[in-house]
Amino acid sequence: GDASGNTNPLDVTMDADKSITATFAIDQHTLAVATVGSGSVAKAPDQPSYAYGSNVQLTATPATGWHFTGWSGDASGSTNPLDVTMDADKSITATFAKNSVVVSQVYGGGGNSGATLTNDFIELFNHGPDPIDVTGWTVQYGSATGSTWSTTVLSGVIPAGRYYLVQESAGAGGSVALPTPDATGSIAMSATSGKVALVNNSTALTGSCPAGPEIEDLIGYGAANCSETSPAGGLGNTTAAHRNSNGCDDTDNNSLDVSSSGPTPRNSSSPANDCLFALTVASDPPASGSVGKSPDQPGYANGAVVQLTATPVSGWHFDHWSGGATGSANPLSLVMNADLAVTAHFVANALSGEVVISQVYGGGGNGGATYKNDFVELFNRGNVTVDLTGWSIQYAAQDGVTWATTTLVGTVQPGGYYLVQEAQGPGGSSDLPAPDGIGVINMGSSDGKVALCSDNVVLSGACPGSAAIVDFVGYGPATCAETAPAPATDNLSASHRNHDGCDETNDNSADFSTAAPTPRNTASPIHVCDIWLGAGPQAVTDFSLSPPAPNPTRGASRIAFALPAPSRVRLSVMDLQGRVLANLVDGVLPAGRHEVVWNGVADGGPAPPGLYFVRFEAPGHRFARNVVLMR
């Protein structure tokens, strides 16, 4: 009418009589379908979108050898077909699982000389979590080397964890009848060797070793020329082939999965077997930490993978596993193939400083260099402040025996860096950050040897063995190093200790990588080494804001916070009057642990010394921490 477009609300200037019509359209919604496992989902009708309130029927069809277990996403349950009312965009997943029925026992000696039972039999077992309808399926038998198969048709449903007994031919001997069979056939099976197949249709197999998705399970025993991997052992009139763990083992190797012992036929009335293994976890010492299981269940199916995560309490760190698991991987993926008991061992954090050489750069002031000076960077990978006063940095050429020294002064906090400026060259365009120590050593740009010593006694020899050496780095073709030297550098690259200085295996070649120089000093943000301090990954269960560190600070302070779910977060710094001086975070962040740095700067420039507050805001949560800024 007298307006157009789709602006809403719409401003109308009344400069004449006007007639305006608002047009509404019914909402259209999309339906996305996905599958887990092997199968397909049909939509009726199948359209790109659907009008609000319309109905769509979903039909899940499993592939051969699979069965439908249920819906998830914007639907639940296992009704199939499923009617869906389109009142919103929807995403629905159909889950399919492999058929889990196996041949659990084979006995061909029924009615033979010495036999107790009057009939041959084949026993089936459903080791999965879902009931399986076997109507129309068959058990089929072939002689050890034969190509002709005899069939017995099955019917009914085998519940999860239940057995199913198929009675076959009777012999002249034996005195005890089988338990009530769930299916009856007349196949005369060999007592000593043969082939038994479980097939998900009624068509007789052909060939001496048939294959195809219709074969759910196959057991060859004795001298059989066909089996899963290799046949089970030979049987007799008084022995049957038993699938191990009461039918639970299924590695697709008959020789491993099946053992021989006296026949014990079970039918649908026999006690159920859930094939679940128990997993017990413990901590050592008991109050030092905890162990999480994912998924956390009372029992686990054979072959299920469980992730164990060891979480130390404050002041402790995880060390290793014992019992049903070994090593120190954390989290740990554990395959359940038996009842298992696993213990996580924790160790109290030692109060120890551990200063290492974290970066070496000898190309300062050379052609093409960015920085004017050579430098050595130190890092405290421990958890106690270390006083470096009286310590020294010492350098020698890659094959040299004469050492130049720079004496240090001051401290380096846990997770902190310390920058030692060395000789200046005629090139380069940038000054280093404010150094914490200053020397005049002219270091090789591509190779050399650097030692950190706890005194300032000059070293001697090409590869000194002084007890005062705290750390040692050889780079390039150095004649001395920890195990092997770090890679060679050049005017544009430095030797970096990996993981921001945390790696320390006493092997320079493994601990160091080559990259552009990035000098850090005591004013740089601190970095906590997870392994040393035991600050490994922990599940986030609630919103939290950690105290700023360091605090007090002369410039940069680390602020850590955690989100149990994706959330809109605002993190700001305020003064005592409640005025916001700096916005550190303002937006949606993913779940997990986060960290930002406030460098002591307000929106208008450096903040003056004083007391400030860090305010954390998320939906339904608000926290505040104080931080003291010193200048």
XYZ file of C-alpha atoms in Angstrom:
631
model
C 0.000 0.000 0.000
C 1.425 3.350 1.054
C 4.517 1.600 2.489
C 6.932 -1.023 1.282
C 9.832 -3.165 2.498
C 9.958 -5.232 5.680
C 11.255 -2.766 8.281
C 9.543 -3.545 11.581
C 8.690 -1.374 13.503
C 7.918 1.028 10.627
C 7.847 4.822 11.022
C 5.128 6.499 8.891
C 5.049 10.257 8.205
C 1.453 11.406 7.965
C 1.525 13.856 5.029
C -1.671 12.450 3.431
C -4.428 9.871 4.017
C -2.705 6.472 3.915
C -3.679 2.829 3.604
C -1.071 0.237 4.611
C -1.335 -3.558 4.691
C 0.964 -5.832 6.759
C 1.430 -9.251 5.154
C 2.256 -12.316 7.281
C 3.610 -15.659 5.991
C 3.448 -18.967 7.787
C 6.791 -19.966 9.307
C 8.829 -22.546 7.424
C 11.041 -24.976 9.333
C 13.829 -27.305 8.308
C 14.255 -30.926 9.350
C 17.798 -32.295 9.362
C 18.252 -36.029 9.777
C 21.473 -37.873 10.523
C 22.507 -41.416 11.300
C 24.909 -43.060 13.713
C 25.954 -46.526 12.605
C 24.857 -48.126 9.352
C 21.364 -47.406 8.085
C 19.203 -44.760 6.448
C 16.247 -42.492 7.264
C 13.459 -41.657 4.828
C 11.305 -38.498 5.161
C 7.706 -38.449 3.980
C 7.145 -35.979 2.490
C 10.770 -35.235 1.581
C 11.022 -31.441 1.248
C 13.645 -28.727 1.869
C 11.332 -27.089 4.430
C 7.953 -27.586 6.076
C 5.128 -25.246 7.065
C 4.587 -24.682 10.764
C 2.427 -27.443 12.263
C 2.824 -29.891 9.361
C 3.592 -33.557 9.975
C 6.601 -35.515 8.675
C 7.017 -39.258 9.022
C 10.543 -40.606 9.528
C 11.313 -44.256 8.796
C 14.630 -45.737 9.927
C 15.930 -48.673 7.879
C 19.003 -50.523 9.155
C 21.644 -51.919 6.815
C 22.182 -55.673 6.653
C 23.726 -56.841 9.912
C 22.484 -53.816 11.870
C 19.362 -52.889 13.845
C 17.672 -49.622 14.762
C 18.018 -48.626 18.432
C 16.365 -45.226 18.773
C 16.062 -41.505 18.039
C 17.982 -38.619 19.588
C 18.239 -34.859 19.201
C 14.774 -33.332 18.804
C 13.135 -36.749 19.208
C 13.458 -39.682 21.563
C 12.321 -43.262 21.968
C 12.413 -46.044 19.410
C 9.003 -45.755 17.673
C 9.538 -46.516 13.980
C 8.113 -44.946 11.806
C 8.138 -41.706 13.817
C 5.679 -38.823 13.317
C 7.258 -35.382 13.756
C 5.270 -32.145 14.146
C 7.176 -29.255 12.585
C 6.765 -26.420 15.087
C 10.462 -25.408 14.958
C 13.660 -26.189 13.072
C 14.571 -29.730 14.104
C 17.559 -32.022 13.960
C 16.980 -35.729 14.586
C 19.458 -38.593 14.626
C 18.679 -42.271 14.103
C 21.112 -44.607 15.816
C 21.842 -48.073 14.481
C 23.872 -50.770 16.205
C 25.499 -53.896 14.886
C 23.577 -57.087 15.442
C 25.103 -58.705 18.494
C 23.898 -62.321 18.327
C 26.692 -64.908 18.148
C 26.982 -68.661 18.120
C 27.892 -69.328 21.737
C 27.983 -73.154 21.820
C 28.216 -75.977 19.231
C 27.748 -79.651 20.080
C 27.655 -82.417 17.494
C 28.086 -85.426 19.751
C 24.467 -85.725 20.913
C 23.249 -89.338 21.035
C 26.722 -90.691 20.226
C 28.652 -93.281 22.213
C 29.462 -91.948 25.664
C 27.241 -88.874 25.275
C 24.832 -87.882 28.023
C 22.638 -85.628 25.876
C 20.407 -87.184 23.229
C 20.625 -84.379 20.637
C 23.097 -82.197 18.817
C 22.509 -78.467 19.415
C 23.559 -74.948 18.516
C 23.308 -72.269 21.184
C 23.024 -68.552 20.381
C 23.673 -65.589 22.674
C 22.771 -61.894 22.402
C 25.735 -60.086 23.975
C 24.491 -56.597 23.052
C 22.270 -54.087 24.895
C 19.255 -54.357 22.549
C 16.746 -57.160 21.862
C 17.246 -58.755 18.425
C 14.413 -60.224 16.342
C 15.741 -63.385 14.658
C 12.534 -64.274 12.842
C 13.464 -65.538 9.389
C 17.103 -66.072 10.349
C 18.733 -69.515 10.064
C 21.491 -71.551 11.607
C 23.330 -73.443 8.891
C 25.764 -76.349 9.005
C 28.378 -77.625 6.567
C 30.839 -80.460 6.930
C 34.496 -79.641 7.589
C 35.361 -79.321 3.878
C 31.881 -79.375 2.341
C 30.155 -76.793 0.166
C 26.540 -77.817 0.874
C 24.755 -76.233 3.841
C 21.779 -77.561 5.861
C 19.441 -74.983 7.431
C 17.180 -74.572 10.460
C 14.821 -71.574 10.429
C 14.542 -69.429 13.596
C 11.790 -67.221 15.000
C 11.221 -64.904 17.923
C 13.212 -62.232 19.754
C 16.381 -62.795 21.770
C 16.447 -60.247 24.608
C 19.712 -58.568 25.561
C 21.937 -60.914 27.545
C 19.814 -63.991 26.811
C 20.488 -67.362 25.202
C 18.581 -69.212 22.462
C 18.741 -72.986 22.033
C 18.435 -74.698 18.625
C 17.906 -78.436 18.934
C 19.240 -80.555 16.068
C 19.226 -84.301 15.257
C 19.001 -87.032 17.873
C 21.266 -90.067 18.028
C 20.775 -93.585 19.295
C 22.643 -92.965 22.553
C 22.408 -90.499 25.399
C 19.927 -90.439 28.232
C 19.199 -86.755 28.936
C 17.005 -84.554 26.744
C 17.964 -80.964 26.040
C 16.231 -78.131 27.902
C 13.135 -76.875 26.048
C 14.487 -75.676 22.687
C 13.642 -72.259 21.230
C 13.896 -73.693 17.695
C 14.046 -77.243 16.370
C 15.832 -78.692 13.358
C 17.114 -82.033 12.156
C 20.708 -81.332 11.137
C 23.109 -84.202 11.872
C 26.319 -82.490 12.916
C 29.771 -84.013 13.159
C 31.034 -84.482 16.689
C 34.658 -83.683 15.777
C 34.766 -81.061 13.007
C 32.440 -78.888 10.957
C 31.202 -75.378 10.197
C 28.242 -73.555 11.750
C 26.931 -70.203 10.448
C 24.298 -67.842 11.819
C 22.611 -66.169 8.828
C 20.149 -63.267 8.902
C 17.992 -64.697 6.103
C 16.618 -68.096 5.086
C 18.663 -68.636 1.922
C 21.021 -71.591 2.101
C 24.687 -70.673 1.795
C 26.800 -71.995 -1.063
C 30.491 -72.800 -1.326
C 32.940 -74.196 1.177
C 33.752 -70.782 2.665
C 30.893 -68.337 1.942
C 31.116 -64.643 2.822
C 28.729 -61.699 2.906
C 26.898 -59.320 5.249
C 24.127 -61.886 5.741
C 26.493 -64.043 7.832
C 26.195 -62.771 11.396
C 28.628 -65.274 12.886
C 30.654 -68.302 11.821
C 32.413 -70.997 13.826
C 34.665 -73.608 12.279
C 35.849 -76.366 14.599
C 38.304 -79.208 14.261
C 39.561 -79.698 10.685
C 37.188 -77.098 9.205
C 38.494 -75.380 6.084
C 36.558 -72.185 6.877
C 36.341 -70.182 10.094
C 36.811 -66.716 11.553
C 40.616 -66.326 11.283
C 41.391 -69.909 12.420
C 39.165 -72.744 13.649
C 38.463 -73.757 17.207
C 39.952 -77.028 18.431
C 38.518 -80.437 17.623
C 35.548 -81.706 19.634
C 34.210 -85.102 20.606
C 31.139 -86.969 21.824
C 31.517 -85.447 25.279
C 32.819 -81.954 24.438
C 31.267 -78.836 22.943
C 32.748 -75.618 21.520
C 32.059 -72.857 24.092
C 32.470 -69.166 23.308
C 34.550 -67.794 26.186
C 33.208 -65.526 28.954
C 29.803 -67.231 28.697
C 29.444 -66.008 25.115
C 30.869 -62.516 25.521
C 34.215 -62.868 23.719
C 34.083 -61.975 20.035
C 37.388 -61.017 18.412
C 36.519 -62.734 15.100
C 39.080 -65.449 15.788
C 37.497 -68.829 16.593
C 40.740 -70.231 17.996
C 40.926 -67.417 20.562
C 37.233 -66.970 21.285
C 36.193 -70.618 21.648
C 37.284 -73.338 24.088
C 36.290 -77.006 24.469
C 34.515 -78.450 27.507
C 31.450 -80.494 28.395
C 28.151 -79.371 26.790
C 25.923 -77.087 28.924
C 22.966 -76.069 26.727
C 21.116 -72.869 27.682
C 17.779 -71.624 26.380
C 15.690 -68.463 26.658
C 14.744 -69.352 30.233
C 18.366 -69.551 31.403
C 19.794 -66.739 33.577
C 20.799 -63.621 31.665
C 24.419 -62.561 31.216
C 24.988 -58.826 30.704
C 28.616 -59.172 29.502
C 29.466 -56.136 31.615
C 32.818 -55.679 33.293
C 33.278 -53.693 36.504
C 35.789 -50.833 36.682
C 36.979 -49.805 40.147
C 39.122 -46.684 40.567
C 41.064 -45.409 43.564
C 43.522 -42.651 44.491
C 46.839 -43.071 46.290
C 47.189 -41.478 48.813
C 43.408 -41.518 49.315
C 42.896 -37.761 49.796
C 45.401 -36.585 47.187
C 43.071 -36.481 44.187
C 40.180 -38.096 42.386
C 39.568 -40.175 39.259
C 36.717 -39.447 36.851
C 35.256 -42.057 34.481
C 33.665 -41.140 31.139
C 31.197 -42.632 30.647
C 30.566 -43.328 34.332
C 28.602 -46.594 34.417
C 28.168 -49.526 36.821
C 29.459 -51.888 34.112
C 31.002 -51.804 30.626
C 30.559 -54.031 27.600
C 33.473 -56.084 26.356
C 35.677 -53.783 24.261
C 34.118 -50.550 25.538
C 36.520 -47.611 25.864
C 36.467 -45.629 29.114
C 38.374 -42.375 29.602
C 39.944 -41.963 33.039
C 40.955 -38.483 34.186
C 43.091 -38.034 37.295
C 42.498 -34.696 39.040
C 44.825 -33.725 41.907
C 43.781 -31.627 44.868
C 45.608 -28.382 45.517
C 49.254 -28.995 46.337
C 49.477 -32.343 44.544
C 50.058 -33.552 40.987
C 49.285 -36.763 39.141
C 52.218 -39.155 38.662
C 51.183 -42.559 37.228
C 48.613 -45.374 36.997
C 48.837 -48.889 38.412
C 46.708 -52.043 38.549
C 44.655 -52.451 35.394
C 46.521 -49.604 33.667
C 50.102 -48.376 33.448
C 51.963 -45.272 32.351
C 51.283 -41.604 33.019
C 48.954 -40.556 30.177
C 46.195 -38.310 31.538
C 43.407 -38.564 30.445
C 43.834 -42.293 29.794
C 41.749 -44.365 27.352
C 41.114 -47.823 28.819
C 39.689 -50.790 26.884
C 37.380 -52.926 29.031
C 38.080 -56.628 28.445
C 37.826 -57.842 32.057
C 36.941 -56.622 35.535
C 39.600 -53.973 36.205
C 40.855 -52.065 39.248
C 42.931 -48.963 38.484
C 44.759 -46.709 40.941
C 45.888 -43.149 40.226
C 49.025 -42.202 42.147
C 49.538 -38.575 43.129
C 52.669 -36.851 44.455
C 52.811 -33.758 46.654
C 54.097 -30.715 44.799
C 57.649 -30.011 45.852
C 58.327 -26.425 46.890
C 61.142 -25.915 44.447
C 62.339 -23.341 42.005
C 63.764 -24.630 38.747
C 65.340 -22.001 36.532
C 66.272 -23.026 32.988
C 67.598 -21.342 29.876
C 64.450 -20.776 27.815
C 65.765 -18.799 24.817
C 69.167 -18.164 23.225
C 69.722 -15.576 20.481
C 73.152 -14.732 19.079
C 72.139 -12.883 15.928
C 71.433 -9.499 17.534
C 72.790 -6.534 15.572
C 73.780 -8.709 12.617
C 72.652 -8.253 9.022
C 68.884 -8.595 8.708
C 68.358 -8.887 12.476
C 65.399 -7.186 14.131
C 66.999 -6.786 17.557
C 70.180 -4.838 18.185
C 71.475 -7.153 20.931
C 72.175 -10.796 21.583
C 70.274 -12.145 24.589
C 69.742 -15.129 26.882
C 66.293 -15.626 28.384
C 65.744 -17.576 31.626
C 62.492 -19.113 32.919
C 61.446 -20.350 36.366
C 59.470 -23.530 35.626
C 59.129 -24.286 39.338
C 56.770 -23.008 42.013
C 59.033 -20.953 44.311
C 60.673 -17.590 43.661
C 64.410 -17.956 42.951
C 67.036 -15.344 43.861
C 69.573 -15.175 41.011
C 71.895 -12.737 42.753
C 75.461 -13.962 42.291
C 74.524 -16.421 39.553
C 76.026 -16.099 36.090
C 75.396 -16.703 32.408
C 78.496 -18.101 30.724
C 79.189 -18.544 27.000
C 81.786 -20.298 24.871
C 82.121 -20.859 21.133
C 80.805 -24.160 19.772
C 84.246 -25.840 20.173
C 85.796 -23.320 22.546
C 87.326 -23.814 26.006
C 87.258 -20.165 27.124
C 84.109 -18.893 28.806
C 82.778 -15.302 29.004
C 80.523 -14.433 31.959
C 77.663 -12.117 32.896
C 76.795 -11.859 36.589
C 73.084 -11.744 37.490
C 71.131 -9.954 40.196
C 67.496 -10.027 41.317
C 64.743 -12.644 41.526
C 62.476 -14.514 39.134
C 59.013 -15.539 40.297
C 57.349 -18.918 39.605
C 56.406 -19.030 35.942
C 58.348 -15.825 35.311
C 61.002 -14.901 32.760
C 64.347 -13.074 33.178
C 66.067 -11.332 30.266
C 69.882 -11.060 30.021
C 70.996 -8.547 27.397
C 74.372 -9.256 25.785
C 76.557 -7.644 23.091
C 75.175 -5.109 20.615
C 75.943 -5.204 16.892
C 75.817 -2.494 14.219
C 72.596 -3.869 12.683
C 69.088 -4.353 13.950
C 66.367 -1.797 14.448
C 64.680 -2.674 17.772
C 65.855 -2.485 21.343
C 65.188 -5.421 23.616
C 62.542 -5.080 26.335
C 64.006 -3.692 29.559
C 66.680 -6.263 30.496
C 66.908 -7.783 33.973
C 70.637 -8.432 33.575
C 73.200 -6.832 31.260
C 76.425 -8.230 29.835
C 78.708 -7.772 26.841
C 79.138 -11.345 25.592
C 79.362 -11.606 21.809
C 77.503 -14.838 21.059
C 77.600 -16.923 17.881
C 74.509 -16.473 15.737
C 74.439 -20.097 14.523
C 76.254 -22.114 17.186
C 77.653 -21.940 20.677
C 77.357 -23.121 24.270
C 75.474 -21.336 27.083
C 75.585 -22.321 30.758
C 73.515 -21.038 33.689
C 75.602 -21.292 36.873
C 74.672 -20.774 40.517
C 77.925 -18.849 41.074
C 80.158 -16.579 39.013
C 83.268 -18.760 38.971
C 84.441 -18.909 35.369
C 84.093 -22.341 33.776
C 86.945 -24.057 31.962
C 87.240 -26.707 29.263
C 85.161 -27.559 26.213
C 82.599 -29.486 28.228
C 82.844 -28.425 31.889
C 81.445 -30.595 34.658
C 81.057 -28.003 37.407
C 78.455 -28.741 40.083
C 77.453 -25.086 39.821
C 75.932 -25.619 36.343
C 72.144 -25.334 36.751
C 71.334 -25.656 33.038
C 73.304 -26.055 29.831
C 72.367 -25.489 26.182
C 74.509 -26.300 23.170
C 73.159 -25.202 19.791
C 74.250 -25.822 16.227
C 77.405 -28.034 15.936
C 78.307 -27.445 19.594
C 80.838 -29.897 21.047
C 78.953 -30.017 24.349
C 75.232 -30.163 25.116
C 72.629 -31.924 27.247
C 72.485 -35.249 25.328
C 72.510 -33.612 21.865
C 72.613 -29.950 20.783
C 69.622 -27.854 19.767
C 69.262 -26.984 16.061
C 71.444 -24.272 14.573
C 70.068 -20.724 14.515
C 70.833 -17.626 12.419
C 70.457 -13.847 12.469
C 66.662 -14.150 12.307
C 66.066 -17.086 14.636
C 66.559 -18.082 18.254
C 66.606 -21.383 20.148
C 63.308 -21.652 22.076
C 62.694 -24.141 24.874
C 59.407 -25.796 23.917
C 56.054 -25.091 25.612
C 57.128 -21.586 26.656
C 60.058 -22.940 28.657
C 58.389 -25.907 30.368
C 60.039 -28.814 28.532
C 63.063 -30.255 30.337
C 64.177 -33.770 29.406
C 67.924 -32.961 29.585
C 68.121 -33.316 25.804
C 68.644 -29.986 24.027
C 67.694 -31.483 20.652
C 64.317 -32.605 22.015
C 63.595 -29.634 24.272
C 64.390 -26.811 21.827
C 62.975 -25.584 18.526
C 64.044 -22.756 16.236
C 61.814 -19.712 15.748
C 61.978 -15.917 15.559
C 63.310 -14.296 18.757
C 60.644 -13.198 21.262
C 62.502 -11.872 24.330
C 60.582 -11.846 27.637
C 61.561 -10.224 30.918
C 60.291 -10.160 34.513
C 57.440 -7.844 33.457
C 56.124 -10.358 30.908
C 53.036 -12.465 31.736
C 53.896 -15.541 33.789
C 53.400 -19.048 32.440
C 52.581 -21.997 34.733
C 53.931 -25.399 33.665
C 51.116 -27.942 34.007
C 53.327 -30.982 34.478
C 55.539 -29.436 37.161
C 52.756 -27.904 39.208
C 50.207 -30.658 38.627
C 47.801 -28.169 37.076
C 46.516 -30.654 34.519
C 43.160 -30.523 32.726
C 40.213 -30.568 35.098
C 36.520 -30.718 34.354
C 34.798 -27.331 34.656
C 31.629 -27.731 36.711
C 30.837 -24.136 37.678
C 31.589 -20.497 36.914
C 34.721 -19.256 38.688
C 37.146 -16.324 38.775
C 40.663 -16.930 40.111
C 42.653 -14.270 42.015
C 44.868 -12.193 39.705
C 48.516 -13.264 39.647
C 50.922 -11.807 40.409
C 49.274 -9.610 43.000
C 50.586 -6.982 43.758
C 51.804 -6.377 40.210
C 54.028 -3.775 38.612
C 52.369 -4.077 35.213
C 50.932 -7.338 33.925
C 48.651 -9.589 35.946
C 47.131 -12.899 34.790
C 43.360 -13.331 35.327
C 41.919 -16.852 34.913
C 38.241 -17.778 34.807
C 36.186 -20.858 33.947
C 32.859 -21.470 32.198
C 30.919 -24.761 32.466
C 28.982 -23.887 29.283
C 29.240 -21.371 26.409
C 28.328 -17.996 27.930
C 28.328 -14.275 27.310
C 31.066 -12.852 29.533
C 32.086 -9.352 30.512
C 35.391 -8.949 32.358
C 36.394 -5.450 33.351
C 38.747 -3.526 35.637
C 37.218 -0.887 37.928
C 38.605 1.692 40.322
C 37.397 2.306 43.890
C 34.638 4.618 42.617
C 33.215 1.847 40.413
C 34.357 3.412 37.167
C 35.314 0.965 34.415
C 38.925 1.599 33.398
C 39.414 -1.322 30.986
C 37.198 -3.909 29.307
C 39.187 -7.150 29.013
C 36.417 -9.411 27.661
C 33.002 -8.616 26.218
C 31.418 -11.409 24.187
C 30.418 -15.055 23.996
C 33.140 -17.565 24.927
C 33.118 -21.375 24.721
C 33.016 -23.626 27.766
C 36.354 -24.293 29.454
C 39.179 -22.446 31.152
C 40.236 -19.007 29.933
C 42.939 -16.527 30.793
C 43.518 -12.860 29.989
C 46.202 -10.389 31.022
C 45.674 -6.884 32.368
C 48.816 -4.901 31.639
C 47.996 -2.058 34.039
C 46.640 0.166 31.284
C 43.330 2.019 31.495
C 41.417 3.279 28.467
C 43.158 6.638 28.790
C 46.712 5.361 29.387
C 48.697 3.760 32.217
C 46.649 3.424 35.391
C 48.120 5.073 38.500
C 49.257 2.894 41.429
C 46.466 1.776 43.714
C 43.782 -0.784 44.498
C 41.551 -1.983 41.644
C 38.804 -4.561 41.182
C 38.428 -7.165 38.449
C 34.692 -7.759 37.850
C 33.402 -10.934 36.155
C 29.821 -11.007 34.801
C 28.002 -13.932 33.193
C 24.287 -14.832 33.134
C 23.293 -15.378 36.768
C 26.845 -14.945 38.073
C 28.961 -12.010 39.219
C 32.359 -12.128 40.946
C 35.004 -9.576 41.878
C 38.685 -9.852 42.828
C 41.023 -7.090 43.936
C 44.433 -6.377 42.467
C 47.082 -3.936 43.672
C 49.008 -2.050 40.990
C 52.471 -0.782 41.910
C 54.743 1.542 39.912
